[in-house]
């Protein structure tokens, strides 16, 4: 398969799957991936199209100046400035997934909150989360996009105060795997907090050791996770590849 078509199918698949999981918010939020073989163009979901029936051919391609290269309508300004400035400033971020998914976003609404090491999935993110603790309005210019990119730096995930999250990766598979487990870890934390009981935190040395163990399996888990999503979609919603 052509690598550019494969990137489109991967992105369409995780957009649909994210909708199934309730990670989307109306017709907002956006996922992008650099066009394979380039560093100056990216593929992103079109402006305010619902994720539930997105097809590979619906995705648009945008250049470094925000010009539409492929597609019918450019993404909204916030999508361009968030995604492009992170793609430019964070070389590890070939894929960028930005959502207002409920549990992780709820943590960003708590003053000083951090993803706590209280469940195993949270250990995937040991020293991998950047926290932007100052909400600064909509990202409608280069300066705000660069500020968010600067907060992320070399981390895989950013949690944006009063806003949502950004998960990045070398591929759509890596970024989505992180996004999924981040929401699961946040969900467990929110439920634990709701009991009013004291959190039982895992010791830092155990966190570090477990993170390294998880890293050894990260590539295989990420790829297989996406492969399974596409296998299920191929049975029930194969038009995502169109």
Tab-separated table of C-alpha atoms in Angstrom:
chain	number	residue	atom	x	y	z
A	1	UNK	CA	0.000	0.000	0.000
A	2	UNK	CA	1.153	3.554	-0.706
A	3	UNK	CA	2.493	5.044	2.556
A	4	UNK	CA	0.478	8.227	2.104
A	5	UNK	CA	-2.758	6.309	1.711
A	6	UNK	CA	-1.836	4.170	4.711
A	7	UNK	CA	-1.336	7.317	6.824
A	8	UNK	CA	-4.770	8.550	5.758
A	9	UNK	CA	-6.396	5.224	6.615
A	10	UNK	CA	-4.682	5.098	9.997
A	11	UNK	CA	-5.892	8.605	10.835
A	12	UNK	CA	-9.442	7.898	9.636
A	13	UNK	CA	-9.504	4.698	11.695
A	14	UNK	CA	-8.492	6.346	14.968
A	15	UNK	CA	-10.888	9.246	14.393
A	16	UNK	CA	-13.773	6.788	14.041
A	17	UNK	CA	-12.594	4.714	16.993
A	18	UNK	CA	-12.195	7.803	19.156
A	19	UNK	CA	-15.807	8.666	18.403
A	20	UNK	CA	-16.886	5.176	19.449
A	21	UNK	CA	-15.072	5.688	22.760
A	22	UNK	CA	-16.582	9.132	23.340
A	23	UNK	CA	-13.246	10.927	23.140
A	24	UNK	CA	-14.545	13.491	20.646
A	25	UNK	CA	-16.439	16.680	21.426
A	26	UNK	CA	-19.117	17.553	18.904
A	27	UNK	CA	-17.470	18.545	15.630
A	28	UNK	CA	-14.400	20.017	17.322
A	29	UNK	CA	-10.896	18.669	18.101
A	30	UNK	CA	-8.389	17.484	15.542
A	31	UNK	CA	-5.879	14.775	14.683
A	32	UNK	CA	-2.966	15.196	12.290
A	33	UNK	CA	-0.004	13.332	10.837
A	34	UNK	CA	2.853	14.617	8.702
A	35	UNK	CA	2.620	13.497	5.080
A	36	UNK	CA	5.063	10.547	4.844
A	37	UNK	CA	8.314	11.585	3.201
A	38	UNK	CA	7.788	15.285	3.969
A	39	UNK	CA	8.354	17.712	6.828
A	40	UNK	CA	6.349	20.628	5.454
A	41	UNK	CA	2.834	19.225	4.958
A	42	UNK	CA	0.363	17.469	7.186
A	43	UNK	CA	-2.908	15.553	6.907
A	44	UNK	CA	-5.731	16.569	9.269
A	45	UNK	CA	-9.472	16.043	9.672
A	46	UNK	CA	-11.567	18.630	7.802
A	47	UNK	CA	-13.186	21.624	9.445
A	48	UNK	CA	-16.090	20.638	11.676
A	49	UNK	CA	-16.850	17.257	10.188
A	50	UNK	CA	-18.139	14.635	12.622
A	51	UNK	CA	-15.659	11.851	13.271
A	52	UNK	CA	-18.192	9.021	13.177
A	53	UNK	CA	-18.103	8.487	9.411
A	54	UNK	CA	-14.803	10.091	8.369
A	55	UNK	CA	-13.134	8.447	5.368
A	56	UNK	CA	-9.490	8.552	4.327
A	57	UNK	CA	-10.440	10.644	1.307
A	58	UNK	CA	-12.211	13.218	3.506
A	59	UNK	CA	-8.971	14.201	5.234
A	60	UNK	CA	-7.298	17.372	4.006
A	61	UNK	CA	-3.651	18.165	3.379
A	62	UNK	CA	-2.194	21.518	4.407
A	63	UNK	CA	1.185	23.139	3.802
A	64	UNK	CA	3.385	25.193	6.128
A	65	UNK	CA	1.534	28.401	5.284
A	66	UNK	CA	-1.894	26.947	5.966
A	67	UNK	CA	-2.697	26.593	2.280
A	68	UNK	CA	-4.963	23.739	1.259
A	69	UNK	CA	-3.006	21.269	-0.886
A	70	UNK	CA	-5.590	18.459	-1.005
A	71	UNK	CA	-9.235	18.641	0.042
A	72	UNK	CA	-12.280	20.889	-0.026
A	73	UNK	CA	-11.848	23.116	3.028
A	74	UNK	CA	-8.863	24.027	5.232
A	75	UNK	CA	-8.954	23.192	8.943
A	76	UNK	CA	-10.049	25.824	11.435
A	77	UNK	CA	-7.314	28.293	12.530
A	78	UNK	CA	-6.807	26.723	15.959
A	79	UNK	CA	-6.203	23.342	14.332
A	80	UNK	CA	-3.580	24.819	12.031
A	81	UNK	CA	-1.727	26.807	14.661
A	82	UNK	CA	-1.705	24.039	17.287
A	83	UNK	CA	-0.727	21.227	14.959
A	84	UNK	CA	1.647	22.947	12.606
A	85	UNK	CA	3.661	24.717	15.297
A	86	UNK	CA	4.057	21.472	17.244
A	87	UNK	CA	5.041	19.599	14.078
A	88	UNK	CA	7.661	22.309	13.415
A	89	UNK	CA	9.049	22.604	16.944
A	90	UNK	CA	8.815	19.017	18.202
A	91	UNK	CA	10.521	16.626	15.754
A	92	UNK	CA	9.248	13.555	17.611
A	93	UNK	CA	5.641	14.648	16.938
A	94	UNK	CA	4.982	13.109	13.532
A	95	UNK	CA	1.404	12.481	14.681
A	96	UNK	CA	-0.538	14.827	16.952
A	97	UNK	CA	-3.911	14.028	18.531
A	98	UNK	CA	-5.753	16.833	20.352
A	99	UNK	CA	-8.964	16.098	22.236
A	100	UNK	CA	-11.137	17.372	25.043
A	101	UNK	CA	-11.717	13.788	26.201
A	102	UNK	CA	-13.708	13.840	29.439
A	103	UNK	CA	-11.599	12.280	32.183
A	104	UNK	CA	-8.211	13.672	31.213
A	105	UNK	CA	-9.776	17.078	30.575
A	106	UNK	CA	-11.455	17.009	33.983
A	107	UNK	CA	-8.005	16.702	35.564
A	108	UNK	CA	-6.903	19.845	33.692
A	109	UNK	CA	-9.731	21.705	35.448
A	110	UNK	CA	-8.324	20.937	38.925
A	111	UNK	CA	-5.744	23.437	40.163
A	112	UNK	CA	-2.281	21.886	40.182
A	113	UNK	CA	-3.574	18.436	39.286
A	114	UNK	CA	-1.185	15.854	37.871
A	115	UNK	CA	-1.723	12.364	36.542
A	116	UNK	CA	-0.913	10.398	39.673
A	117	UNK	CA	0.912	7.036	39.701
A	118	UNK	CA	-1.961	5.131	41.238
A	119	UNK	CA	-2.778	2.593	38.501
A	120	UNK	CA	-0.566	0.618	36.135
A	121	UNK	CA	-1.586	2.453	32.910
A	122	UNK	CA	-0.434	5.750	34.439
A	123	UNK	CA	3.111	4.395	34.568
A	124	UNK	CA	3.276	4.519	30.763
A	125	UNK	CA	3.568	8.282	31.238
A	126	UNK	CA	6.307	8.433	33.873
A	127	UNK	CA	8.150	11.716	33.138
A	128	UNK	CA	6.364	11.912	29.772
A	129	UNK	CA	3.716	14.574	30.477
A	130	UNK	CA	4.177	18.316	30.092
A	131	UNK	CA	1.760	20.436	32.104
A	132	UNK	CA	0.678	23.815	30.770
A	133	UNK	CA	-0.909	25.390	33.830
A	134	UNK	CA	-2.021	28.668	32.240
A	135	UNK	CA	-5.033	28.729	29.933
A	136	UNK	CA	-4.431	31.479	27.390
A	137	UNK	CA	-7.521	31.465	25.173
A	138	UNK	CA	-7.883	30.068	21.662
A	139	UNK	CA	-4.747	29.247	19.673
A	140	UNK	CA	-5.379	31.591	16.771
A	141	UNK	CA	-1.829	32.753	16.028
A	142	UNK	CA	1.754	31.548	15.689
A	143	UNK	CA	2.710	32.829	19.144
A	144	UNK	CA	0.142	30.696	20.959
A	145	UNK	CA	0.988	27.663	18.835
A	146	UNK	CA	4.670	28.122	19.663
A	147	UNK	CA	3.848	28.551	23.358
A	148	UNK	CA	2.039	25.212	23.401
A	149	UNK	CA	4.882	23.574	21.469
A	150	UNK	CA	7.352	25.023	23.965
A	151	UNK	CA	5.355	23.566	26.848
A	152	UNK	CA	5.383	20.146	25.195
A	153	UNK	CA	9.104	20.191	24.246
A	154	UNK	CA	10.312	16.576	24.127
A	155	UNK	CA	7.421	15.057	26.092
A	156	UNK	CA	4.923	12.693	24.497
A	157	UNK	CA	1.847	14.242	26.105
A	158	UNK	CA	0.710	17.725	27.104
A	159	UNK	CA	-2.113	18.421	29.531
A	160	UNK	CA	-3.501	21.899	28.890
A	161	UNK	CA	-5.094	23.735	31.808
A	162	UNK	CA	-8.865	24.151	31.461
A	163	UNK	CA	-8.668	22.842	27.913
A	164	UNK	CA	-7.736	19.259	27.064
A	165	UNK	CA	-4.809	17.105	26.047
A	166	UNK	CA	-2.333	16.575	23.238
A	167	UNK	CA	-0.782	13.177	22.541
A	168	UNK	CA	2.086	12.903	20.091
A	169	UNK	CA	4.089	10.094	18.551
A	170	UNK	CA	6.303	8.939	15.745
A	171	UNK	CA	3.204	7.417	14.128
A	172	UNK	CA	-0.574	7.492	14.411
A	173	UNK	CA	-0.393	4.119	16.174
A	174	UNK	CA	1.968	5.392	18.887
A	175	UNK	CA	0.037	8.607	19.473
A	176	UNK	CA	-3.351	6.873	19.664
A	177	UNK	CA	-2.105	4.165	22.004
A	178	UNK	CA	-0.927	6.877	24.394
A	179	UNK	CA	-4.177	8.813	24.049
A	180	UNK	CA	-6.230	5.730	24.877
A	181	UNK	CA	-4.239	4.730	27.959
A	182	UNK	CA	-4.016	8.324	29.173
A	183	UNK	CA	-7.806	8.524	29.269
A	184	UNK	CA	-8.045	5.164	31.053
A	185	UNK	CA	-5.525	6.269	33.688
A	186	UNK	CA	-7.323	9.599	34.127
A	187	UNK	CA	-10.667	7.814	34.445
A	188	UNK	CA	-9.311	5.617	37.237
A	189	UNK	CA	-7.930	8.682	39.017
A	190	UNK	CA	-11.176	10.643	38.788
A	191	UNK	CA	-13.133	7.660	40.129
A	192	UNK	CA	-10.612	7.182	42.941
A	193	UNK	CA	-10.818	10.874	43.848
A	194	UNK	CA	-14.608	10.660	43.938
A	195	UNK	CA	-14.408	8.250	46.886
A	196	UNK	CA	-12.809	10.917	49.052
A	197	UNK	CA	-10.277	8.381	50.238
A	198	UNK	CA	-6.493	8.822	50.269
A	199	UNK	CA	-4.784	7.870	47.004
A	200	UNK	CA	-2.299	5.003	47.147
A	201	UNK	CA	0.649	6.166	45.056
A	202	UNK	CA	3.177	3.752	43.563
A	203	UNK	CA	6.767	4.503	44.720
A	204	UNK	CA	8.874	6.433	42.213
A	205	UNK	CA	11.517	3.732	41.842
A	206	UNK	CA	8.813	1.224	40.931
A	207	UNK	CA	7.293	3.739	38.506
A	208	UNK	CA	10.635	4.194	36.752
A	209	UNK	CA	11.322	0.467	36.525
A	210	UNK	CA	7.833	-0.340	35.248
A	211	UNK	CA	8.028	2.464	32.682
A	212	UNK	CA	11.186	0.911	31.232
A	213	UNK	CA	9.501	-2.494	31.121
A	214	UNK	CA	6.562	-0.966	29.265
A	215	UNK	CA	8.867	0.827	26.835
A	216	UNK	CA	10.253	-2.508	25.688
A	217	UNK	CA	6.781	-3.533	24.505
A	218	UNK	CA	5.530	-0.126	23.356
A	219	UNK	CA	6.133	-0.526	19.623
A	220	UNK	CA	4.434	-3.903	19.408
A	221	UNK	CA	1.474	-2.882	21.566
A	222	UNK	CA	0.871	0.346	19.631
A	223	UNK	CA	0.974	-1.305	16.209
A	224	UNK	CA	-1.175	-4.238	17.254
A	225	UNK	CA	-3.697	-1.946	18.951
A	226	UNK	CA	-4.217	-0.012	15.709
A	227	UNK	CA	-4.219	-3.214	13.632
A	228	UNK	CA	-7.031	-4.587	15.784
A	229	UNK	CA	-9.026	-1.364	15.444
A	230	UNK	CA	-8.721	-1.556	11.657
A	231	UNK	CA	-9.599	-5.274	11.666
A	232	UNK	CA	-12.863	-4.525	13.473
A	233	UNK	CA	-13.621	-1.536	11.252
A	234	UNK	CA	-12.917	-3.636	8.151
A	235	UNK	CA	-15.765	-5.915	9.239
A	236	UNK	CA	-18.293	-3.262	10.232
A	237	UNK	CA	-17.282	0.061	8.639
A	238	UNK	CA	-14.850	-0.703	5.799
A	239	UNK	CA	-15.611	2.570	4.043
A	240	UNK	CA	-13.165	4.356	6.388
A	241	UNK	CA	-10.499	3.278	3.870
A	242	UNK	CA	-12.241	4.975	0.924
